[in-house]
Coordinates of C-alpha atoms and ligand atoms in Angstrom, one line a residue:
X16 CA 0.0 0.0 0.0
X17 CA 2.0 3.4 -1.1
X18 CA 1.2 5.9 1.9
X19 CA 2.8 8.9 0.4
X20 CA 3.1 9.9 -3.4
X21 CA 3.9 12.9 -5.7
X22 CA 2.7 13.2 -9.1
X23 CA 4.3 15.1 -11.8
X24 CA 5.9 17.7 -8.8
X25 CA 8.0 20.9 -9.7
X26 CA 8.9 23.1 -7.5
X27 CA 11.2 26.5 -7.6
X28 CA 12.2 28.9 -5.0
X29 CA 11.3 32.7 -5.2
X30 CA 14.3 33.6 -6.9
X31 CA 14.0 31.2 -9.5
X32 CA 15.9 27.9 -9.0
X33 CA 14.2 24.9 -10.1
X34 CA 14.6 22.6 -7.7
X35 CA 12.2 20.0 -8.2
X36 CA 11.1 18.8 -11.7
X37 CA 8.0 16.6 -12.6
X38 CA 9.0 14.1 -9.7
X39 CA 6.8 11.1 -9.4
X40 CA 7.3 8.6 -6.6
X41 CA 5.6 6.2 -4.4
X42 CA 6.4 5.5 -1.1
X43 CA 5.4 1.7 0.2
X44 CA 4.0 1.8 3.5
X45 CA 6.3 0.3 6.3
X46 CA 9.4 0.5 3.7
X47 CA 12.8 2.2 4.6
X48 CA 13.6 4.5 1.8
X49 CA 16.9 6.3 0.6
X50 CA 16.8 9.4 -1.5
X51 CA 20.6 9.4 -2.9
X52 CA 22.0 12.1 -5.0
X53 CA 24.5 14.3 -4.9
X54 CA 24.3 18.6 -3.1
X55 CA 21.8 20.6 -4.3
X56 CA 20.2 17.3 -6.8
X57 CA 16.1 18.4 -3.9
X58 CA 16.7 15.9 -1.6
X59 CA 15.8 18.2 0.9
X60 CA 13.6 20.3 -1.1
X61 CA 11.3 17.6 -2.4
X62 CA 11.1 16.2 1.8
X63 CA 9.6 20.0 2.6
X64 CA 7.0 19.4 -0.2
X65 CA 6.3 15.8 1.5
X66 CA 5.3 17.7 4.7
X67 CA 3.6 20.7 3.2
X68 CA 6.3 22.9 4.6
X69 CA 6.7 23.9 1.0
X70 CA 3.6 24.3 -1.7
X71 CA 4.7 22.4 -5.1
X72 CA 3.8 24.7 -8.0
X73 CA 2.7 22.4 -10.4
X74 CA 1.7 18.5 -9.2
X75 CA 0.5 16.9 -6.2
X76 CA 1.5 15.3 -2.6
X77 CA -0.8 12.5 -1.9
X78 CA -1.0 10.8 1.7
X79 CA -2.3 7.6 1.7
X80 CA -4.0 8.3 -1.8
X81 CA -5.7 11.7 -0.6
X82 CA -4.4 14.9 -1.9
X83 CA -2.7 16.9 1.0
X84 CA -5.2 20.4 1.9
X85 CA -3.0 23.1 2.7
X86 CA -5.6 24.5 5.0
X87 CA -4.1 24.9 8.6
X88 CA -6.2 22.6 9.7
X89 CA -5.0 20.0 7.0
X90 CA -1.6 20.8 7.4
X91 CA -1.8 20.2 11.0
X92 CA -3.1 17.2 10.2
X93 CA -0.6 15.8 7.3
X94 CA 2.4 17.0 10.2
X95 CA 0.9 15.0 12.5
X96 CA 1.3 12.1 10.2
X97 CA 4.4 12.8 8.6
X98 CA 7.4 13.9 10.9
X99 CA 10.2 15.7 9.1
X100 CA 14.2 15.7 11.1
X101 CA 16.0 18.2 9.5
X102 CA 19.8 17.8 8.5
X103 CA 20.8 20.3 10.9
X104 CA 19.2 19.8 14.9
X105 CA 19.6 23.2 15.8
X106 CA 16.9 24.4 13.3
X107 CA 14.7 22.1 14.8
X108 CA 15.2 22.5 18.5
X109 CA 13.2 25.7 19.8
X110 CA 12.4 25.5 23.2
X111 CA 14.5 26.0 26.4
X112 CA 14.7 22.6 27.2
X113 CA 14.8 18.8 25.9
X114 CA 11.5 18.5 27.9
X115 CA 9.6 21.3 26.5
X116 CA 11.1 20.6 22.9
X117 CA 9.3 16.7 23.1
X118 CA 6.6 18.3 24.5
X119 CA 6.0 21.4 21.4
X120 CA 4.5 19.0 19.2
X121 CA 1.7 17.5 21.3
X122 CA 1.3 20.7 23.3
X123 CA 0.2 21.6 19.4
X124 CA -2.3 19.3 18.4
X125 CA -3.8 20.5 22.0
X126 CA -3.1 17.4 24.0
X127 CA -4.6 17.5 27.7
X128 CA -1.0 18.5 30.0
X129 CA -1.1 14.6 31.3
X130 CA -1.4 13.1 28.0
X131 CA 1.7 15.1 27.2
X132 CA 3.6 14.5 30.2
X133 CA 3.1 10.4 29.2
X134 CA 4.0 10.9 25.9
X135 CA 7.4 12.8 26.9
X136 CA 7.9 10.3 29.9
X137 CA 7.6 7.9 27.2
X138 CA 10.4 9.6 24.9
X139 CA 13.1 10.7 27.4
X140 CA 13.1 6.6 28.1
X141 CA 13.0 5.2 25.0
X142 CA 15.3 7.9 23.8
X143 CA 17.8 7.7 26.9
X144 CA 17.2 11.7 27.5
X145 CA 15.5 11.1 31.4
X146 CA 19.1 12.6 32.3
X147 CA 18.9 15.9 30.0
X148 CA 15.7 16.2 30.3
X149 CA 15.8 20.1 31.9
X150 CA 18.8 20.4 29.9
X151 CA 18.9 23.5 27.4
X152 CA 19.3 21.6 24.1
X153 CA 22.0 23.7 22.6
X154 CA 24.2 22.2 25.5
X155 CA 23.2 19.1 24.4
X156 CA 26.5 17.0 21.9
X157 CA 25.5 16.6 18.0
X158 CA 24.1 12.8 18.9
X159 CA 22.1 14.1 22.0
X160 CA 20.1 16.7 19.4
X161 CA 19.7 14.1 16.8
X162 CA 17.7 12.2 19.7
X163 CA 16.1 14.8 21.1
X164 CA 15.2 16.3 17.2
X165 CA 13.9 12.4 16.4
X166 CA 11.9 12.4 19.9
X167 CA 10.2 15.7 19.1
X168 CA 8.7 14.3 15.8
X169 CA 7.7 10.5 17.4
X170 CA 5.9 12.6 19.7
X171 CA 3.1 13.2 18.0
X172 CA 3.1 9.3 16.2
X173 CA 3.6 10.1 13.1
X174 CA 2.9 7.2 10.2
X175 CA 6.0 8.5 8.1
X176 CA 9.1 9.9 9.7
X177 CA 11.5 12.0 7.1
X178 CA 15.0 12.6 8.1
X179 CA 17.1 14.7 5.7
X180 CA 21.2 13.3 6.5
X181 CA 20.6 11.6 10.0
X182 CA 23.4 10.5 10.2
X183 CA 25.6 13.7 9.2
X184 CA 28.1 14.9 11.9
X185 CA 27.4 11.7 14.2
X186 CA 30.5 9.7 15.1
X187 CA 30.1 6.0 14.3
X188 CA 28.9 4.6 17.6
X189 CA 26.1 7.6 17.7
X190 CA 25.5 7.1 14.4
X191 CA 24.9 3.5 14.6
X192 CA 22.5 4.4 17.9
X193 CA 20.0 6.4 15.6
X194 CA 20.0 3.9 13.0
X195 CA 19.3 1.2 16.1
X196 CA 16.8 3.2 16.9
X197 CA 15.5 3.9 13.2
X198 CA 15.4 0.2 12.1
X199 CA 12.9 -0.8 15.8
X200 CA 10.5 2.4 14.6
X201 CA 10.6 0.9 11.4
X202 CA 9.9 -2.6 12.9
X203 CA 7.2 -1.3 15.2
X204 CA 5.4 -0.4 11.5
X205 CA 6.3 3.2 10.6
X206 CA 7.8 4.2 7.2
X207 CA 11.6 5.7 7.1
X208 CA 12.4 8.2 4.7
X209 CA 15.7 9.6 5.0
X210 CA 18.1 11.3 2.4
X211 CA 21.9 10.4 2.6
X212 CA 25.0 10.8 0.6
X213 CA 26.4 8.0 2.2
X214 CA 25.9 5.1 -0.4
X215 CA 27.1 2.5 1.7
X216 CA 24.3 3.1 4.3
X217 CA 21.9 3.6 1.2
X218 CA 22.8 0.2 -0.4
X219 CA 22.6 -2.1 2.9
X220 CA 20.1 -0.3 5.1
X221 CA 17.5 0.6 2.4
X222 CA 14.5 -1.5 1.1
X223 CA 13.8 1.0 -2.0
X224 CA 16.5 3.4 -3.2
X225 CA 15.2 6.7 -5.0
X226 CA 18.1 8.2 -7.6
X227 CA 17.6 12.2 -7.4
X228 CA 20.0 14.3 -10.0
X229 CA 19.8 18.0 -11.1
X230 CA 16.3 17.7 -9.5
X231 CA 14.7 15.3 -11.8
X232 CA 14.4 11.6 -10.7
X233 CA 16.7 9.6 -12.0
X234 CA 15.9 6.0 -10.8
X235 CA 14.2 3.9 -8.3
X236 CA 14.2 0.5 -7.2
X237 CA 15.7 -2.0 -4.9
X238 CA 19.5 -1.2 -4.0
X239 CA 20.9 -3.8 -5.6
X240 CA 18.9 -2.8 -9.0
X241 CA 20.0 0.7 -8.4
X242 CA 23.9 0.3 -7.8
X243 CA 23.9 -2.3 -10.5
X244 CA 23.7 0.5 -13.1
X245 CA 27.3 1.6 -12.1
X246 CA 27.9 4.2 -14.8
X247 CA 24.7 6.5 -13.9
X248 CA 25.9 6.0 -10.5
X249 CA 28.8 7.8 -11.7
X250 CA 27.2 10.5 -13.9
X251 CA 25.3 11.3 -10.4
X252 CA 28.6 12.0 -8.4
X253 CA 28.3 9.5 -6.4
X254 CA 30.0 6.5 -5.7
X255 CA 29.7 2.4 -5.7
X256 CA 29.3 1.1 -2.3
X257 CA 32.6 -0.4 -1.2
X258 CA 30.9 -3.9 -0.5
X259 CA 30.2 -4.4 -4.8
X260 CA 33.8 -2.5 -5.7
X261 CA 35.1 -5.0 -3.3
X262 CA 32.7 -8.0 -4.7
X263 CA 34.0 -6.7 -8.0
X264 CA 37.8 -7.0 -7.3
X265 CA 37.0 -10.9 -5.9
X266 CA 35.3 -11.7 -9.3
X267 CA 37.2 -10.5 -11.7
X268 CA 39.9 -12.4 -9.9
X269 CA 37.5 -15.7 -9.7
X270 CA 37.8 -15.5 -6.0
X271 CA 33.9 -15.0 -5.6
X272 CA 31.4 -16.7 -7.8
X273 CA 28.2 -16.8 -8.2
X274 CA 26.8 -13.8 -9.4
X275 CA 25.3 -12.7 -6.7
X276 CA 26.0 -9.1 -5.0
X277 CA 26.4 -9.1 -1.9
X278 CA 24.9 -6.6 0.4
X279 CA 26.7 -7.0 3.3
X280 CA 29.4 -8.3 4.8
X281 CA 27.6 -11.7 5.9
X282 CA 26.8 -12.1 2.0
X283 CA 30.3 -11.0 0.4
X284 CA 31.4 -13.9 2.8
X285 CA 28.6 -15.9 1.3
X286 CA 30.3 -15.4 -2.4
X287 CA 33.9 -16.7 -1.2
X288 CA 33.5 -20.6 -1.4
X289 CA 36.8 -22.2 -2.4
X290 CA 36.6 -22.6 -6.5
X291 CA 38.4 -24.9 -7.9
X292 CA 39.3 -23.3 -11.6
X293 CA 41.0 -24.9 -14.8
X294 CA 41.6 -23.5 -17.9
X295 CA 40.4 -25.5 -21.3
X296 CA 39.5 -25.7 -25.1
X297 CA 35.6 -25.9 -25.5
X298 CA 34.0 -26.0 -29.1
X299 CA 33.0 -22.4 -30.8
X300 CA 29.1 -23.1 -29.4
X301 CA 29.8 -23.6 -25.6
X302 CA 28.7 -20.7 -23.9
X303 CA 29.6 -18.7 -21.1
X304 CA 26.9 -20.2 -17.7
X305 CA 27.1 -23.7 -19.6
X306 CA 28.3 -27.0 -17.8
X307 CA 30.6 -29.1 -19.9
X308 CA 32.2 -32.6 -19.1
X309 CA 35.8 -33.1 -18.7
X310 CA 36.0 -36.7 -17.8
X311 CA 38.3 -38.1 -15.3
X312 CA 41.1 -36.0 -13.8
X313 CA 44.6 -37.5 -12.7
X314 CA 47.9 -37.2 -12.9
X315 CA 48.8 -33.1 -11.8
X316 CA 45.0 -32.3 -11.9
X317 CA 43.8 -35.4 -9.5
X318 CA 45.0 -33.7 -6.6
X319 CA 45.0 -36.4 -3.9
X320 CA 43.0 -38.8 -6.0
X321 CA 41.0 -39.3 -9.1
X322 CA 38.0 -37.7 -9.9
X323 CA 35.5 -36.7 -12.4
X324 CA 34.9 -33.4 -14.0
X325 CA 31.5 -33.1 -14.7
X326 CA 28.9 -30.3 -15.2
X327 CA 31.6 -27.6 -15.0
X328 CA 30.5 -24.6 -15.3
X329 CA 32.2 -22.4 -18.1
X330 CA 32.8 -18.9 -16.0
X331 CA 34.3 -17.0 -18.9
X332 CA 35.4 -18.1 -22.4
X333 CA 38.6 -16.3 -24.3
X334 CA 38.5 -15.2 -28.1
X335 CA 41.3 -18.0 -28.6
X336 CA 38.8 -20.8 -28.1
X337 CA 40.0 -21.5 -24.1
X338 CA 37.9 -21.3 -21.1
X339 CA 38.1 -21.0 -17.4
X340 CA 35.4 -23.6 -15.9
X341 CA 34.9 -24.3 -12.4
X342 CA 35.6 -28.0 -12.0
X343 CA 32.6 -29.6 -10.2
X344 CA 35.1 -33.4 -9.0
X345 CA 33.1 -36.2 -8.4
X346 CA 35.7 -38.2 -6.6
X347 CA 36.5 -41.6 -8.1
X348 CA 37.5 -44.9 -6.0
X349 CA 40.0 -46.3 -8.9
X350 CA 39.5 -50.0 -10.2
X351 CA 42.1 -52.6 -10.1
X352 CA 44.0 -54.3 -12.9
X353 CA 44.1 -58.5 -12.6
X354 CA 46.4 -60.5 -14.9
X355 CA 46.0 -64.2 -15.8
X356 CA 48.2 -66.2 -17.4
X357 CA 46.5 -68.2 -20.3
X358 CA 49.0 -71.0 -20.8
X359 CA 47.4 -72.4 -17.3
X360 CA 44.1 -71.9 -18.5
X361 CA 41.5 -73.5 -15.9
X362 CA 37.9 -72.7 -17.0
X363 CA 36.5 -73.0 -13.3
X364 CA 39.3 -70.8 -11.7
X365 CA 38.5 -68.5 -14.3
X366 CA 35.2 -68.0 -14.1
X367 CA 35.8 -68.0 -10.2
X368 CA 37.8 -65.3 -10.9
X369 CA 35.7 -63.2 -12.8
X370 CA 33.0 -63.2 -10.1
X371 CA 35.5 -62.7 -6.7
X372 CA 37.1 -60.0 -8.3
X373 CA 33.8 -58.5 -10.6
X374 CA 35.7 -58.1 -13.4
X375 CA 33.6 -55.9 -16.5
X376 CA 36.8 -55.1 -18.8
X377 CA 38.5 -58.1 -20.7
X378 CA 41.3 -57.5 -22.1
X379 CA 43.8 -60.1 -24.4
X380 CA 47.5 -59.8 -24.8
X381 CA 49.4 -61.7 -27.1
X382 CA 48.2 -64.1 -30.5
X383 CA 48.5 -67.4 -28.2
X384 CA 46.2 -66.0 -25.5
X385 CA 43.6 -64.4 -28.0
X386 CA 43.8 -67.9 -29.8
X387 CA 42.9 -69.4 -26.3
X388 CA 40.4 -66.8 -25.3
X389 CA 38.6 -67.4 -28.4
X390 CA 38.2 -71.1 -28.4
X391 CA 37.2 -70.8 -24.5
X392 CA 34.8 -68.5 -25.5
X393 CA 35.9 -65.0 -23.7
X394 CA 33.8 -61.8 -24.5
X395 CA 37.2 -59.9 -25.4
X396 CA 36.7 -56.2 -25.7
X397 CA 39.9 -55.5 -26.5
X398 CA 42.8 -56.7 -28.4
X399 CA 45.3 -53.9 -28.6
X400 CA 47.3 -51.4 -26.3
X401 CA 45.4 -53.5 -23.7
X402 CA 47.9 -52.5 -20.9
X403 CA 47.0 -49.0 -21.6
X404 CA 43.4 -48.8 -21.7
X405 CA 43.0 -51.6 -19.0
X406 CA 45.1 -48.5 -16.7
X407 CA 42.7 -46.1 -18.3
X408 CA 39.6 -48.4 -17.6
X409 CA 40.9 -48.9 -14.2
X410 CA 41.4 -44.9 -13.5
X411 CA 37.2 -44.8 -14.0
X412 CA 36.7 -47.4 -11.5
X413 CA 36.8 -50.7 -13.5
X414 CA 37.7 -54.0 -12.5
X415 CA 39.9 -55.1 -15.6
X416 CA 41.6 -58.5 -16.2
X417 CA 44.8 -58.6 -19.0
X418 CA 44.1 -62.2 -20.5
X419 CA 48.3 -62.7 -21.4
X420 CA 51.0 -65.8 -21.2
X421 CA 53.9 -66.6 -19.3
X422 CA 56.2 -63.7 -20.1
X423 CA 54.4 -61.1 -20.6
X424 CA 52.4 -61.3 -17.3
X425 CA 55.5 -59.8 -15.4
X426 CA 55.9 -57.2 -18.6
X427 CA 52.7 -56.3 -17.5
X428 CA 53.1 -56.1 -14.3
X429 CA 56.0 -53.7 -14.5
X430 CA 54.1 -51.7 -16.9
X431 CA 50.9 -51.0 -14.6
X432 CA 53.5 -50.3 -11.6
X433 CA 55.8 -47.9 -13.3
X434 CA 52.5 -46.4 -14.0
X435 CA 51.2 -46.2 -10.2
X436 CA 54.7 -44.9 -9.1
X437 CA 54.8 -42.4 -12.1
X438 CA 51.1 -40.9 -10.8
X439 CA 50.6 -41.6 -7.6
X440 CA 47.5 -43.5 -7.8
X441 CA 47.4 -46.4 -6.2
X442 CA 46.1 -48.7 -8.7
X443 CA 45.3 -52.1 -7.6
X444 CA 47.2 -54.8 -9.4
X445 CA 46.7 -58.6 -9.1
X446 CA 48.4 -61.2 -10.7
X447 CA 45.7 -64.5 -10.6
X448 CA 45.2 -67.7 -11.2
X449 CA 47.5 -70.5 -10.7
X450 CA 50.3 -69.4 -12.0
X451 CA 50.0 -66.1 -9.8
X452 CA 52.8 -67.3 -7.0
X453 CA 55.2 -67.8 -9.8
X454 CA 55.4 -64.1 -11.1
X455 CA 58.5 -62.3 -9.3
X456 CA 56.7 -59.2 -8.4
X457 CA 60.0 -57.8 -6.9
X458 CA 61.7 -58.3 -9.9
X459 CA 65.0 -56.3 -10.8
X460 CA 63.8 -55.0 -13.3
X461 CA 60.8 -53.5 -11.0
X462 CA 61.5 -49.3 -11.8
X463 CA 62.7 -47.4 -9.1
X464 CA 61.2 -43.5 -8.6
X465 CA 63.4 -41.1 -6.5
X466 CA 62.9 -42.4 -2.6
X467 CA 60.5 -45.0 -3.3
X468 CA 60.4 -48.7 -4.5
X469 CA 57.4 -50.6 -4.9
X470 CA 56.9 -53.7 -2.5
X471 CA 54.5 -56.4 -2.7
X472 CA 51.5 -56.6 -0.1
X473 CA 52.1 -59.9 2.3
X474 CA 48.8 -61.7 2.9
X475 CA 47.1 -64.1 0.9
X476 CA 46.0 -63.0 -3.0
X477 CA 43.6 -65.2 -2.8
X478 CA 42.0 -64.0 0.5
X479 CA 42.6 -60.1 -0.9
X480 CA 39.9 -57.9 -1.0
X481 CA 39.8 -56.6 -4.6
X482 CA 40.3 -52.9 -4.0
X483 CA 43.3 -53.6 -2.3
X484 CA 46.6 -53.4 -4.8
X485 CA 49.0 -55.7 -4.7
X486 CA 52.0 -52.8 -4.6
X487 CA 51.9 -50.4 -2.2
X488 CA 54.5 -47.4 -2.8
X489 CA 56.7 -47.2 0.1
X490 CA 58.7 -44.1 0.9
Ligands
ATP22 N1 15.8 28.8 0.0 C1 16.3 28.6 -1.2 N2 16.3 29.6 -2.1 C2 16.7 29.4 -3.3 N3 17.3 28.2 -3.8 C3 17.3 27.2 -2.9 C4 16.9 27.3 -1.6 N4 17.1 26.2 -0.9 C5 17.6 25.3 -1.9 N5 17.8 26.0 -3.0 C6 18.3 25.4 -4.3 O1 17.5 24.3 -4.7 C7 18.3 23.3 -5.2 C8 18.0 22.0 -4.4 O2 18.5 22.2 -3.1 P1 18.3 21.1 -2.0 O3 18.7 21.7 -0.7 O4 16.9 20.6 -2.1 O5 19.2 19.9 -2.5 P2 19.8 18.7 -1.6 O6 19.8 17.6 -2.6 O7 19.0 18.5 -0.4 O8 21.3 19.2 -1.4 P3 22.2 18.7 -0.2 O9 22.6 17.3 -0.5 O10 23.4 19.6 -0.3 O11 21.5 18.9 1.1 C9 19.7 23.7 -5.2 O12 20.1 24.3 -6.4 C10 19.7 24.8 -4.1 O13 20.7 25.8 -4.4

């Protein structure tokens, strides 16, 4: 429900200046509002005409949808309902002391002398004044006016409170105090209207944000729609709040993500989760906010283990085809690597082994053992650079078996542990079958990588669990 609104307004002073020109707002009731723009844009020119302190000449003030009358009797009325704070306390404060100052307003709408002793009582508490109250105000520090000037105008319960630069002049503990006390009368249900040139306080404290420039409005919305449009911002002679040129900085250095812009300090925090970025070719029609897959990740990109890339998010894409996407792992348990030696072929062990051990990758090495596999009736799915793609199946979790013959089980088996000692991943290797206690798996010609040698696991193989390897690095 809007509770105050001006409609095409324009305003000039006697001598001429225009300092108001076909202004049309809206005011939501129970919002807190910012008027932002820089000196002398009628900030506090257009909060006179919202009080009737100043006539418009052309265009109208409406209060909760009725035009204001500028009758005495009407504008008694309208100031009852909407208090004005004026930037400077001292042009507020008349009386000779705090007490009779909270007390001029009532006193004017011809409140009986209790009702207006409650209703001061009532102030000097909730406005911590009960010690100054016979105090002359203009004894009184910057903050203790501001409280007083705020009392004054809660006095008479106004629905709308303006304050033209509250916060002006107050150090920051005071000034934090009267926005305390500005945010609980705007939880108790009244509307806030202040003017600032603070943007920061603007941009976190505000629900709406009004844009005022060379006294024509400019823009309105929520903060974050406001600020966003960084360049009018500018043109206005004001500034970015710190939080989004901050928020900026992180992102254009990827350390914030998201998209999101933060408002305060709790949600810049928000934007800093770890990312986790790498740089790669996508095709000329991926686009910047898509999710690409990179499949599995190892060797200097598996950090301490494999893992999947998938639905990674492109962030930004360069002319030269690259792109910086956020890797989203999904952490891989590797597979394990079994080799059986066909020349002891034994269809039962075999098929025993297939099931203890799970195997869904069947590889063949060698003519004899394709021969063999053939005539025993293996579902071979490959044939060639089987060591290879077996460590490759592996690396995605499968459980692979190398179908070879006598000598070229332990060539294998160097092969797949150079590999683990060359990466790091601890592949699980098993030589099986039969012939399994035969294979010298500390060979000499085992490869040696700086500090470490690999050792065979002691235990049974046949007992072994299947994700266990066989090698273990030692260092
Ligand atoms: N009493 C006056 N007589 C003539 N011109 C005035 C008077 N008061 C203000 N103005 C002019 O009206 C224009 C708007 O002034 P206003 O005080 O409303 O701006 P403001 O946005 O509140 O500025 P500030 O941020 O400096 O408080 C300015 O050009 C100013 O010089």
């Amino acid at each position: 429900m809007i509770i105050l609104e001006t409609q095409n307004l324009e305003y000039s002073y006697p001598d001429g200046t225009k300092a108001i020109e076909d202004v049309s707002i809206q005011i939501p009731r129970g919002e807190k509002v910012s008027f932002v723009g820089k000196n002398g844009s009628g900030k506090s020119t257009l909060f006179l005409l919202l009080n009737g302190t100043l006539k418009p000449k052309k265009g109208k003030v409406l209060l909760s949808g009725g035009e204001i009358n500028y009758s005495s009797a009407g504008l008694l009325d309208l100031r009852k309902r909407v208090g004005i704070v004026f930037q400077n306390s001292d042009d507020q404060i008349i009386a000779p002391t705090v007490y009779q100052d909270i007390a001029f307003g009532p006193a004017n709408l011809n409140y009986k002398k209790e009702e207006i002793d409650k209703i001061v009582n009532k102030m000097l508490d909730y406005f911590g004044l009960q010690s100054l109250k016979d105090k002359p105000p203009h004894h009184l520090s910057g903050g203790q006016k501001k409280r007083v000037a705020i009392a004054g105008v809660l006095a008479m319960d106004p629905d709308v409170i303006i304050l033209d630069e509250p916060l002006s002049n107050l150090d920051p503990v005071g000034a934090d105090e009267i926005l305390d006390i500005l945010n609980e009368l705007n939880h108790l249900g009244k509307t806030i209207v202040i003017s600032t040139h603070d943007v920061d306080l603007a941009y976190k404290w505000s629900d709406r944000v009004f844009l005022l420039s060379n006294s024509r409005l400019i823009d309105e919305g929520s903060p974050k729609d406001v600020f966003s449009k960084e360049e009018q911002v500018r043109n206005s002679s004001l500034k970015n709040p710190v939080i989004l040129d901050f928020y900026h900085e992180l992102e254009k250095r990827w350390l914030a993500t998201g998209g999101k812009r933060p408002k305060d300090i709790p949600e810049l925090v928000q934007t800093l989760h770890p990312v986790d970025l790498m740089r790669v070719y996508v095709g000329p029609d991926t686009r910047v906010g898509e999710c690409v897959n990179l499949g599995v990740l190892y060797g200097k990109y598996s950090q301490d283990g494999i893992y999947e890339a998938v639905n990674s998010r492109v962030l930004c894409k360069n002319e030269d085809g690259t792109a910086v996407v956020e890797l989203n792992r999904r952490v891989l348990k590797p597979g394990n690597i079994c080799v059986y030696n066909m020349d002891s072929f034994d269809k039962e062990e075999f098929d025993r082994i297939l099931k203890e051990y799970d195997i869904n990758f069947i590889g063949a090495m060698g003519k004899k053992s394709k021969e063999r596999a053939e005539e025993e009736g293996i579902e071979v799915v490959c044939n060639s650079g089987v060591i290879d793609k077996s460590i490759l199946n592996a690396l995605t979790g499968s459980r692979c078996i190398i179908l070879t013959s006598r000598g070229m089980v332990e060539h294998t088996a160097k092969r797949v542990r150079e590999y683990i000692q060359k990466s790091g991943i601890r592949l699980s290797f098993h030589p099986v079958g039969k012939s399994a206690a035969e294979i010298d798996l500390n060979s000499k010609n085992d490869v040696a990588v700086g500090a470490g040698v690999l050792k065979e696991n002691t235990g049974s193989k046949e007992k072994k669990n299947c994700h266990e390897p066989d090698f273990e690095f030692e260092e």
